[in-house]
Every structure is written in structure tokens, then in C-alpha cells.
mmCIF file of N, CA and C in Angstrom:
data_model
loop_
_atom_site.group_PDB
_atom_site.id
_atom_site.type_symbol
_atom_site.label_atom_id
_atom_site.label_comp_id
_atom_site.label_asym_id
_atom_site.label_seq_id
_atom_site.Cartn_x
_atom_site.Cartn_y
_atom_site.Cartn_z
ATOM 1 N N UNK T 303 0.850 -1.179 0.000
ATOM 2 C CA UNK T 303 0.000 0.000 0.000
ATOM 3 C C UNK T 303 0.893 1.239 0.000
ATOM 4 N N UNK T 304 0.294 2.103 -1.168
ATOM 5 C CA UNK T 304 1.060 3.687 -0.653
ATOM 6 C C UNK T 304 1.237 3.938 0.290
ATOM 7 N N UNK T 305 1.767 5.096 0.607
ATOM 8 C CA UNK T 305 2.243 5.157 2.298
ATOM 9 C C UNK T 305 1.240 6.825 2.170
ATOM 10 N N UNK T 306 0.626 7.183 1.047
ATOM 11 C CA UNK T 306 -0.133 7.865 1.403
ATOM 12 C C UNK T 306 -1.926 7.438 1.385
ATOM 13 N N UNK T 307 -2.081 6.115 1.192
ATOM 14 C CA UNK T 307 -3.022 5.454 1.472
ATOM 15 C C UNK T 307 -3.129 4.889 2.634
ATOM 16 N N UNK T 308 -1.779 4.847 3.581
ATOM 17 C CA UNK T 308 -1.620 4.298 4.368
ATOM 18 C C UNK T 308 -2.340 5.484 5.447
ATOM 19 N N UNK T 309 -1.703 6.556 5.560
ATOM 20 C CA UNK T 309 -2.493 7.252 5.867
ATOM 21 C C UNK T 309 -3.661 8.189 6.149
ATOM 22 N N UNK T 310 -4.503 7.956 4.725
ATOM 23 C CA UNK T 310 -5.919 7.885 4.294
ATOM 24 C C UNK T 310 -6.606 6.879 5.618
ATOM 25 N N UNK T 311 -5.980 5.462 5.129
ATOM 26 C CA UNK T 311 -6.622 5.108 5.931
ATOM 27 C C UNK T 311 -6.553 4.785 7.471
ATOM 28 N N UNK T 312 -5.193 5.415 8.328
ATOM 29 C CA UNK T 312 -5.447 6.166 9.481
ATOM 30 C C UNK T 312 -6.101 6.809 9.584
ATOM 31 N N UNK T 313 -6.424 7.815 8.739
ATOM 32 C CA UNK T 313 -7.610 9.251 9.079
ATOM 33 C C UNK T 313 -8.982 8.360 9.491
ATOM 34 N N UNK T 314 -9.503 7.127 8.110
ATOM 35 C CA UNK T 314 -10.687 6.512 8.247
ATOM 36 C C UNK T 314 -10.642 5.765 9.352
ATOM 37 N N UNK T 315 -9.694 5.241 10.296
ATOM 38 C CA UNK T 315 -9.806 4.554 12.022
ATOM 39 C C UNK T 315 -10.126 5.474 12.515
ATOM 40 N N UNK T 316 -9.414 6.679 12.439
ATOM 41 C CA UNK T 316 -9.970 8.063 13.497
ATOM 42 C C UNK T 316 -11.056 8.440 13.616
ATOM 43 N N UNK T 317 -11.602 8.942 12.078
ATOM 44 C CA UNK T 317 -12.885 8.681 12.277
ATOM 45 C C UNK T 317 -13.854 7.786 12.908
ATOM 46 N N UNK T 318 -13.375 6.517 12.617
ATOM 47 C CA UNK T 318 -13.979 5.194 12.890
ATOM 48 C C UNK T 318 -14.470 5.433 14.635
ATOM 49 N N UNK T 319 -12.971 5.896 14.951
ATOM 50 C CA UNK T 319 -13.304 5.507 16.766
ATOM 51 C C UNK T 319 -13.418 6.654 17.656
ATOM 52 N N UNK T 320 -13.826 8.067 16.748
ATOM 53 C CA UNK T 320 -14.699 8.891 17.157
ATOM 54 C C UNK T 320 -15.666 8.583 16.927
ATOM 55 N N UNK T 321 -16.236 8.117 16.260
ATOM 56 C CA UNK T 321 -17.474 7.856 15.751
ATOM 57 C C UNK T 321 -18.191 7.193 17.093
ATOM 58 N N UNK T 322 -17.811 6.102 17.299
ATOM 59 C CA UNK T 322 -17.766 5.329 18.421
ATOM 60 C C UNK T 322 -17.833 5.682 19.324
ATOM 61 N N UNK T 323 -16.705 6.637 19.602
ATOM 62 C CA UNK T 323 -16.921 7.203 21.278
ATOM 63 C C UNK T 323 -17.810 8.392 21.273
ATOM 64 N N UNK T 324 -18.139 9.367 20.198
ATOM 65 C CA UNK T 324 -19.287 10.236 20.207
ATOM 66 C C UNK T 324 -20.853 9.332 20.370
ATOM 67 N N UNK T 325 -20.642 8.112 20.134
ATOM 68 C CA UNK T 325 -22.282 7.658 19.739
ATOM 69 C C UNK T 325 -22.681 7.332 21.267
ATOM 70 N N UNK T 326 -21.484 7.144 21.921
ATOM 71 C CA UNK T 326 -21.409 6.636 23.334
ATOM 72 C C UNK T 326 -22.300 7.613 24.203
ATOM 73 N N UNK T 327 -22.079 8.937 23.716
ATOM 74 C CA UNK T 327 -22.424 10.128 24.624
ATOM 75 C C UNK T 327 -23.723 10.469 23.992
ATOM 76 N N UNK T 328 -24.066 10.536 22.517
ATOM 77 C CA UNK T 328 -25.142 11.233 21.650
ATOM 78 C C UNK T 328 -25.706 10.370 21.627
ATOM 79 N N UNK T 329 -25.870 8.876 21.260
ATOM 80 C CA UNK T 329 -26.966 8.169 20.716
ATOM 81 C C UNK T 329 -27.685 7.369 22.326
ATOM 82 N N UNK T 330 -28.129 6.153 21.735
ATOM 83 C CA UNK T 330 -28.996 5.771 22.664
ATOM 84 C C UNK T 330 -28.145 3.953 22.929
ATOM 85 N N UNK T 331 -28.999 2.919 23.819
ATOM 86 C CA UNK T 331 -28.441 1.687 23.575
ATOM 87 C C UNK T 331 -28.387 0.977 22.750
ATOM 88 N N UNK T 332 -30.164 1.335 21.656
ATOM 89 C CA UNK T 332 -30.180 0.635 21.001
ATOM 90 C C UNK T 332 -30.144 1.440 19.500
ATOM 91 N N UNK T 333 -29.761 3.118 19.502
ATOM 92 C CA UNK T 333 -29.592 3.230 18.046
ATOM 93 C C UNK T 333 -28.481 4.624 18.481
ATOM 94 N N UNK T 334 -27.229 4.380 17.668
ATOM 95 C CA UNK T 334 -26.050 5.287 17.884
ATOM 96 C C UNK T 334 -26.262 6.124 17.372
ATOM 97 N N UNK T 335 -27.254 6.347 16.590
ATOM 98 C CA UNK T 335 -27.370 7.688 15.636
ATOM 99 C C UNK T 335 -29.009 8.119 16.298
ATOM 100 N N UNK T 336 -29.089 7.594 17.422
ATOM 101 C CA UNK T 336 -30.614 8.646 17.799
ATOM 102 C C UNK T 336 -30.866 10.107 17.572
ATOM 103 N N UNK T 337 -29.355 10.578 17.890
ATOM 104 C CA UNK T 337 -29.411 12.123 18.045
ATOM 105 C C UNK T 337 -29.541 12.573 16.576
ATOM 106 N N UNK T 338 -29.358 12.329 15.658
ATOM 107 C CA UNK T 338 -29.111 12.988 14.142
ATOM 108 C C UNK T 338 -30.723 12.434 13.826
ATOM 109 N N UNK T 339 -31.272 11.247 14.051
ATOM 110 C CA UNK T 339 -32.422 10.697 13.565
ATOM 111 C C UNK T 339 -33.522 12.317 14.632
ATOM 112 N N UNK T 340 -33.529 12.635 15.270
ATOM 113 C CA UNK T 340 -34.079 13.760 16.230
ATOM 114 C C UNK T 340 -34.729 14.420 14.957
ATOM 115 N N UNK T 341 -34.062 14.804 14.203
ATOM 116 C CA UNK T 341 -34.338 16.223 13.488
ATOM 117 C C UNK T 341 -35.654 15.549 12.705
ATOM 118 N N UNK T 342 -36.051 14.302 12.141
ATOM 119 C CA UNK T 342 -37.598 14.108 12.309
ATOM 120 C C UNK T 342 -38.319 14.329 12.878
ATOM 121 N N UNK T 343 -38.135 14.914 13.843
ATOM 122 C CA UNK T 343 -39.547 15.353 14.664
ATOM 123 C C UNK T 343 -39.919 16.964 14.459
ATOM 124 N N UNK T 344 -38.690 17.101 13.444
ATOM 125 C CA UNK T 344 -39.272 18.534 12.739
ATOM 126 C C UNK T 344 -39.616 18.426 11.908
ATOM 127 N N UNK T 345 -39.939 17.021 10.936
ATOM 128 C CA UNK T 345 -40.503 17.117 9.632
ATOM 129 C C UNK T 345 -39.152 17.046 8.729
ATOM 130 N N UNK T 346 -37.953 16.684 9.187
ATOM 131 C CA UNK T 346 -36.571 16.866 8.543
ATOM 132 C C UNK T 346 -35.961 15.824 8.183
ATOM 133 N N UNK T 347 -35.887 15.110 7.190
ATOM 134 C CA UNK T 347 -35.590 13.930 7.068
ATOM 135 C C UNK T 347 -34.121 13.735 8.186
ATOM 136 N N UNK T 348 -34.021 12.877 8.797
ATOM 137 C CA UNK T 348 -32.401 12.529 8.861
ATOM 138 C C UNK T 348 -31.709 12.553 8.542
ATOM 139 N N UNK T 349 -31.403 11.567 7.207
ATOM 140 C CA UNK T 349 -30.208 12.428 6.754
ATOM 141 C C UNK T 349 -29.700 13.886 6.453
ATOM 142 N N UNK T 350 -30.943 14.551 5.770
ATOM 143 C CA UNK T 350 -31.190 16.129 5.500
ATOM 144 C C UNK T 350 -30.721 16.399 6.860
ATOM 145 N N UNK T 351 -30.714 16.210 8.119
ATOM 146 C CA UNK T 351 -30.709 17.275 9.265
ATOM 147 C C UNK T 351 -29.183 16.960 9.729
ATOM 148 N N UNK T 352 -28.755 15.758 9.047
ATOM 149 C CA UNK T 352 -27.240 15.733 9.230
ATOM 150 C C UNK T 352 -26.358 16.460 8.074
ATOM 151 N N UNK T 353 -26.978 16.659 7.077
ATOM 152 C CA UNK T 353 -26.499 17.490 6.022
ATOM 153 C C UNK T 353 -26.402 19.170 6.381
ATOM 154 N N UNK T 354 -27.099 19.255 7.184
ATOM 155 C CA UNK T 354 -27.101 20.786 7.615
ATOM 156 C C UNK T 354 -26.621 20.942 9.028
ATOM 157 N N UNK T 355 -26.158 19.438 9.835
ATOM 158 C CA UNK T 355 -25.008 19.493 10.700
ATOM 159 C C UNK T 355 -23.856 19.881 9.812
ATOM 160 N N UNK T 356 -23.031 19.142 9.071
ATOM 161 C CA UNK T 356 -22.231 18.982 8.149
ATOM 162 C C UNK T 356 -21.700 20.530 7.804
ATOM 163 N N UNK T 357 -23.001 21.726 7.046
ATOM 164 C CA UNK T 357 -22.961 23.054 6.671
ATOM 165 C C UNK T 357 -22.914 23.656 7.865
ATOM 166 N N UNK T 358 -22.902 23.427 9.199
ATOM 167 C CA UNK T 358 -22.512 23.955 10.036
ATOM 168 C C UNK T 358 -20.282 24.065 10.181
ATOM 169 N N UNK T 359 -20.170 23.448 9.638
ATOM 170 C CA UNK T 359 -18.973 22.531 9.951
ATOM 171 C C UNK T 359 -18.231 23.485 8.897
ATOM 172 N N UNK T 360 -18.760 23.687 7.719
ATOM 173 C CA UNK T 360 -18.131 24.098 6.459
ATOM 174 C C UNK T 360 -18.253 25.671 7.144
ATOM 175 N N UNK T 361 -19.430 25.914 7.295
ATOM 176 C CA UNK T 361 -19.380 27.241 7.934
ATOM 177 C C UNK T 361 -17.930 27.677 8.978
ATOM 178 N N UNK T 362 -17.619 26.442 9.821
ATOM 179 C CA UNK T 362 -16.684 26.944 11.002
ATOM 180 C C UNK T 362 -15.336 27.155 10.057
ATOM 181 N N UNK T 363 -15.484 26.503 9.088
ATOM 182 C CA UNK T 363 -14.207 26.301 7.609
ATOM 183 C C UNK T 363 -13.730 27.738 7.240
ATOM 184 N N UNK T 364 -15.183 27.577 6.711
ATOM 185 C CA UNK T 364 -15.307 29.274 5.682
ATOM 186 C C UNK T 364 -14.488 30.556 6.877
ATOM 187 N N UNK T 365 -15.223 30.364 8.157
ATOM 188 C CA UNK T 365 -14.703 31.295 9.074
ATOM 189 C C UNK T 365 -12.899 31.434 9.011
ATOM 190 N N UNK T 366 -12.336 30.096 9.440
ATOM 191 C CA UNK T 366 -11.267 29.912 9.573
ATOM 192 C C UNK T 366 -10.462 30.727 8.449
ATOM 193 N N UNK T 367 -10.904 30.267 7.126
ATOM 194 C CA UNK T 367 -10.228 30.765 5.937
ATOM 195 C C UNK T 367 -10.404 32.404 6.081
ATOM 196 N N UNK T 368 -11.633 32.806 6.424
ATOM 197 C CA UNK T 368 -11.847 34.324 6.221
ATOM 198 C C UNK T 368 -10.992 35.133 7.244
ATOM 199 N N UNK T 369 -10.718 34.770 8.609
ATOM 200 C CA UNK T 369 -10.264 35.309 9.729
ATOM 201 C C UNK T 369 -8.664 33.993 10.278
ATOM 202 N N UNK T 370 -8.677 33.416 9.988
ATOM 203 C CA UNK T 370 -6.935 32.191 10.486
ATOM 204 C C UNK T 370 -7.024 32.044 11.765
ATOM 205 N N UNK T 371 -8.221 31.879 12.467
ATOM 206 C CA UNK T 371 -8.336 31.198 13.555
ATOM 207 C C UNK T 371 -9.535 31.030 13.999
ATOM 208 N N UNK T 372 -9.963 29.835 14.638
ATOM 209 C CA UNK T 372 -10.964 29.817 15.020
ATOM 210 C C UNK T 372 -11.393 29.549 16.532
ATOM 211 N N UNK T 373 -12.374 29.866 17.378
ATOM 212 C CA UNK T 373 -11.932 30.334 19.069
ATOM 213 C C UNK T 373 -12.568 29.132 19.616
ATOM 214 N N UNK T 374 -13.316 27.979 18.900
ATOM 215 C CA UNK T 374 -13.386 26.746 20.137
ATOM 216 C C UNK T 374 -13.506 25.200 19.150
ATOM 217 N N UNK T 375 -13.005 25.134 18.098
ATOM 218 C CA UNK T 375 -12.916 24.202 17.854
ATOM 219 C C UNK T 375 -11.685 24.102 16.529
ATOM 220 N N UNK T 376 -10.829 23.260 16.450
ATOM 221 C CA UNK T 376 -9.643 23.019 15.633
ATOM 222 C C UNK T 376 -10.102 22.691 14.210
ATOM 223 N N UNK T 377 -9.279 23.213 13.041
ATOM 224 C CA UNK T 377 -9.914 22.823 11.579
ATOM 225 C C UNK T 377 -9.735 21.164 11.622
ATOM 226 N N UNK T 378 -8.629 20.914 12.119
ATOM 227 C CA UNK T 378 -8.730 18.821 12.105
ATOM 228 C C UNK T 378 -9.942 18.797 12.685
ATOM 229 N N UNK T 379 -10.871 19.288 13.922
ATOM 230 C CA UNK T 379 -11.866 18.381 14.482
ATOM 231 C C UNK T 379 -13.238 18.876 13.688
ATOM 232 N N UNK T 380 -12.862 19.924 12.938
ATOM 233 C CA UNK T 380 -14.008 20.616 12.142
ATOM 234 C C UNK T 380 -13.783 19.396 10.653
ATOM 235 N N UNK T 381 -13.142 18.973 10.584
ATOM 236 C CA UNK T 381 -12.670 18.448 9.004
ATOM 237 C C UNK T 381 -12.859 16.878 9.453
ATOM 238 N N UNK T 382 -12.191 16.106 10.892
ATOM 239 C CA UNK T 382 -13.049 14.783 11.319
ATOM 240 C C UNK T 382 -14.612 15.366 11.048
ATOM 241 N N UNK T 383 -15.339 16.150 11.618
ATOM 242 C CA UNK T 383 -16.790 15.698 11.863
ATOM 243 C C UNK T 383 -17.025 16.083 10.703
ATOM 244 N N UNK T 384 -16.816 16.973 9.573
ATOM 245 C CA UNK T 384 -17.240 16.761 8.638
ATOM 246 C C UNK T 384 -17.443 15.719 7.753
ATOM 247 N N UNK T 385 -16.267 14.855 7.975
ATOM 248 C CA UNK T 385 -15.999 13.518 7.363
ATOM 249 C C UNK T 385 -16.688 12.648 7.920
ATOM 250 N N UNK T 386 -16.944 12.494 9.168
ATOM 251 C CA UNK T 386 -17.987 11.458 9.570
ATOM 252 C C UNK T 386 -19.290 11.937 9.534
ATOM 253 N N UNK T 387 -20.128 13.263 9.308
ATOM 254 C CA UNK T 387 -21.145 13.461 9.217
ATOM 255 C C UNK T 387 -21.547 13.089 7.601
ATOM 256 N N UNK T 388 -20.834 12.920 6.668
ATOM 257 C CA UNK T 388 -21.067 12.599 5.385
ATOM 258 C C UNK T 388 -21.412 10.923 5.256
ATOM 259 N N UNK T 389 -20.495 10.444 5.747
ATOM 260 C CA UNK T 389 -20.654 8.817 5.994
ATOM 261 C C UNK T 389 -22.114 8.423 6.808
ATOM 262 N N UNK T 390 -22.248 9.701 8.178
ATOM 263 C CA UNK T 390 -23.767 9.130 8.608
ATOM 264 C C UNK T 390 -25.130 9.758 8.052
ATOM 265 N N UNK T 391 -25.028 10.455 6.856
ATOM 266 C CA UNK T 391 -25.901 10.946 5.925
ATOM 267 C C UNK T 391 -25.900 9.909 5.205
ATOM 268 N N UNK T 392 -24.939 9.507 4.337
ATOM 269 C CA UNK T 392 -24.987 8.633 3.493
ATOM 270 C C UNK T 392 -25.787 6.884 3.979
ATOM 271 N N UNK T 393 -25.051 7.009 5.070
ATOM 272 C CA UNK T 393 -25.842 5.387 5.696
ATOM 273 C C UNK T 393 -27.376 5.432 5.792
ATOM 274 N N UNK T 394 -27.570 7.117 6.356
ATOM 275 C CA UNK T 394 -29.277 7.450 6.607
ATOM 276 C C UNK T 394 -29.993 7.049 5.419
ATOM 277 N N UNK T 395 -28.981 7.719 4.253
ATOM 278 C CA UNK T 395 -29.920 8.502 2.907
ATOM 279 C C UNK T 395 -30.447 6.691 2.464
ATOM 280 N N UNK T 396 -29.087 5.951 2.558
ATOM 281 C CA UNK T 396 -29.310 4.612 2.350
ATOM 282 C C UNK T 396 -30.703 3.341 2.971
ATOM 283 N N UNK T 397 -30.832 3.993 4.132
ATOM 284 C CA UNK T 397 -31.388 3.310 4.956
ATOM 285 C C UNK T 397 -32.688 4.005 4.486
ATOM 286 N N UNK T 398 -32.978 4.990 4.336
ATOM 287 C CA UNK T 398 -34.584 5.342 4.266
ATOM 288 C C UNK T 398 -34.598 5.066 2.461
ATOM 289 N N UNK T 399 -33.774 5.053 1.531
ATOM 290 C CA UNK T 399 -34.167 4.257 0.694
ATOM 291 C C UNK T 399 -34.584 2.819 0.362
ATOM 292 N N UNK T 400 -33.907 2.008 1.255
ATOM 293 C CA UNK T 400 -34.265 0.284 1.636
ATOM 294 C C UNK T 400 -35.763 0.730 2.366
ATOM 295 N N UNK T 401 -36.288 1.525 3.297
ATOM 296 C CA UNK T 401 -37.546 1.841 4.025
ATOM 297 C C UNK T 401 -38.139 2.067 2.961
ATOM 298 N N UNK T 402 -37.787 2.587 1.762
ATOM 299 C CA UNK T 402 -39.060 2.860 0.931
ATOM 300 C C UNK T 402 -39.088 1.889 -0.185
ATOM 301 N N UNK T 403 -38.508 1.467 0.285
ATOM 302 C CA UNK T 403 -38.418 -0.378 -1.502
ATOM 303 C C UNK T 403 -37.630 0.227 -2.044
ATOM 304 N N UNK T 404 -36.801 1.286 -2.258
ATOM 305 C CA UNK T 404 -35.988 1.719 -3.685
ATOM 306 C C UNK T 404 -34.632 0.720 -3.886
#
């Protein structure tokens, strides 16, 4: 393996075992993604309400780039959750397509 694949896929464990230890604190026993599934009870699909977690994220980006610092969260931990909020959109977007026969 490249040794810059190699580290691709370090980034994807990191993610992996934040993922993990955030679901620990946010989700529930029996569904790790309770908290992102929430935003249905506004009429918001799930995945959609993790997609506009996500534009929160790009937002803290955009800041960074406009001003070179940002006052409570790091561009790596802004750039992890972006990366794992795409993966738990995508699993959602997946999952409510199997819910609808597609």
C-alpha cells in the first residue's frame, strides 16, 4: 500500500473511533445515531438534518479561511466531523431508501 493510502486510511480509524466514542455520549443503547435521527420530529428527514449538521462545519471552515483562527474548535476536528457526518448521511440517505423499496 502507498504510504499515502496508508495514511488515508489512518484518518478513516480516526474517524472510525470517534465515531464510536461520540455515539457513546449522543446516541442511545439501542440506536447510535438517535441524536441525528431527532431532526424528524421537525418534519426533517435525517439524513437532510445531518447534512445541515455537516454546513454547520463548512461554515466553522469558511470562518477559519476568512479570519486564520478559530476560538473553540480546531480545523482537524471541524474536518473529522465533517468527514464522519457525510458517511452518517450517506448510511441514513441509504437506509430510508431500503424503508421505501428503492
Amino acid at each position: 500500500m502507498h504510504a499515502k493510502s496508508k495514511e488515508f486510511c489512518a484518518v478513516l480509524d480516526e474517524i472510525k473511533a470517534m465515531h464510536l466514542k461520540k455515539s457513546a455520549d449522543y446516541g442511545t443503547d439501542t440506536d447510535p445515531l438517535a441524536n441525528v435521527r431527532s431532526s424528524g420530529e421537525f418534519g426533517v428527514p435525517a439524513w437532510v438534518g445531518v447534512a445541515i449538521r455537516a454546513n454547520d462545519k463548512m461554515s466553522r471552515l469558511k470562518s477559519f479561511v476568512a479570519k486564520g483562527k478559530l476560538e473553540n474548535e480546531s480545523v482537524e476536528d471541524a474536518l473529522l466531523d465533517l468527514a464522519s457526518y457525510s458517511v452518517i448521511a450517506l448510511v441514513l440517505m441509504r437506509e430510508t431508501r431500503h424503508e421505501l423499496g428503492h
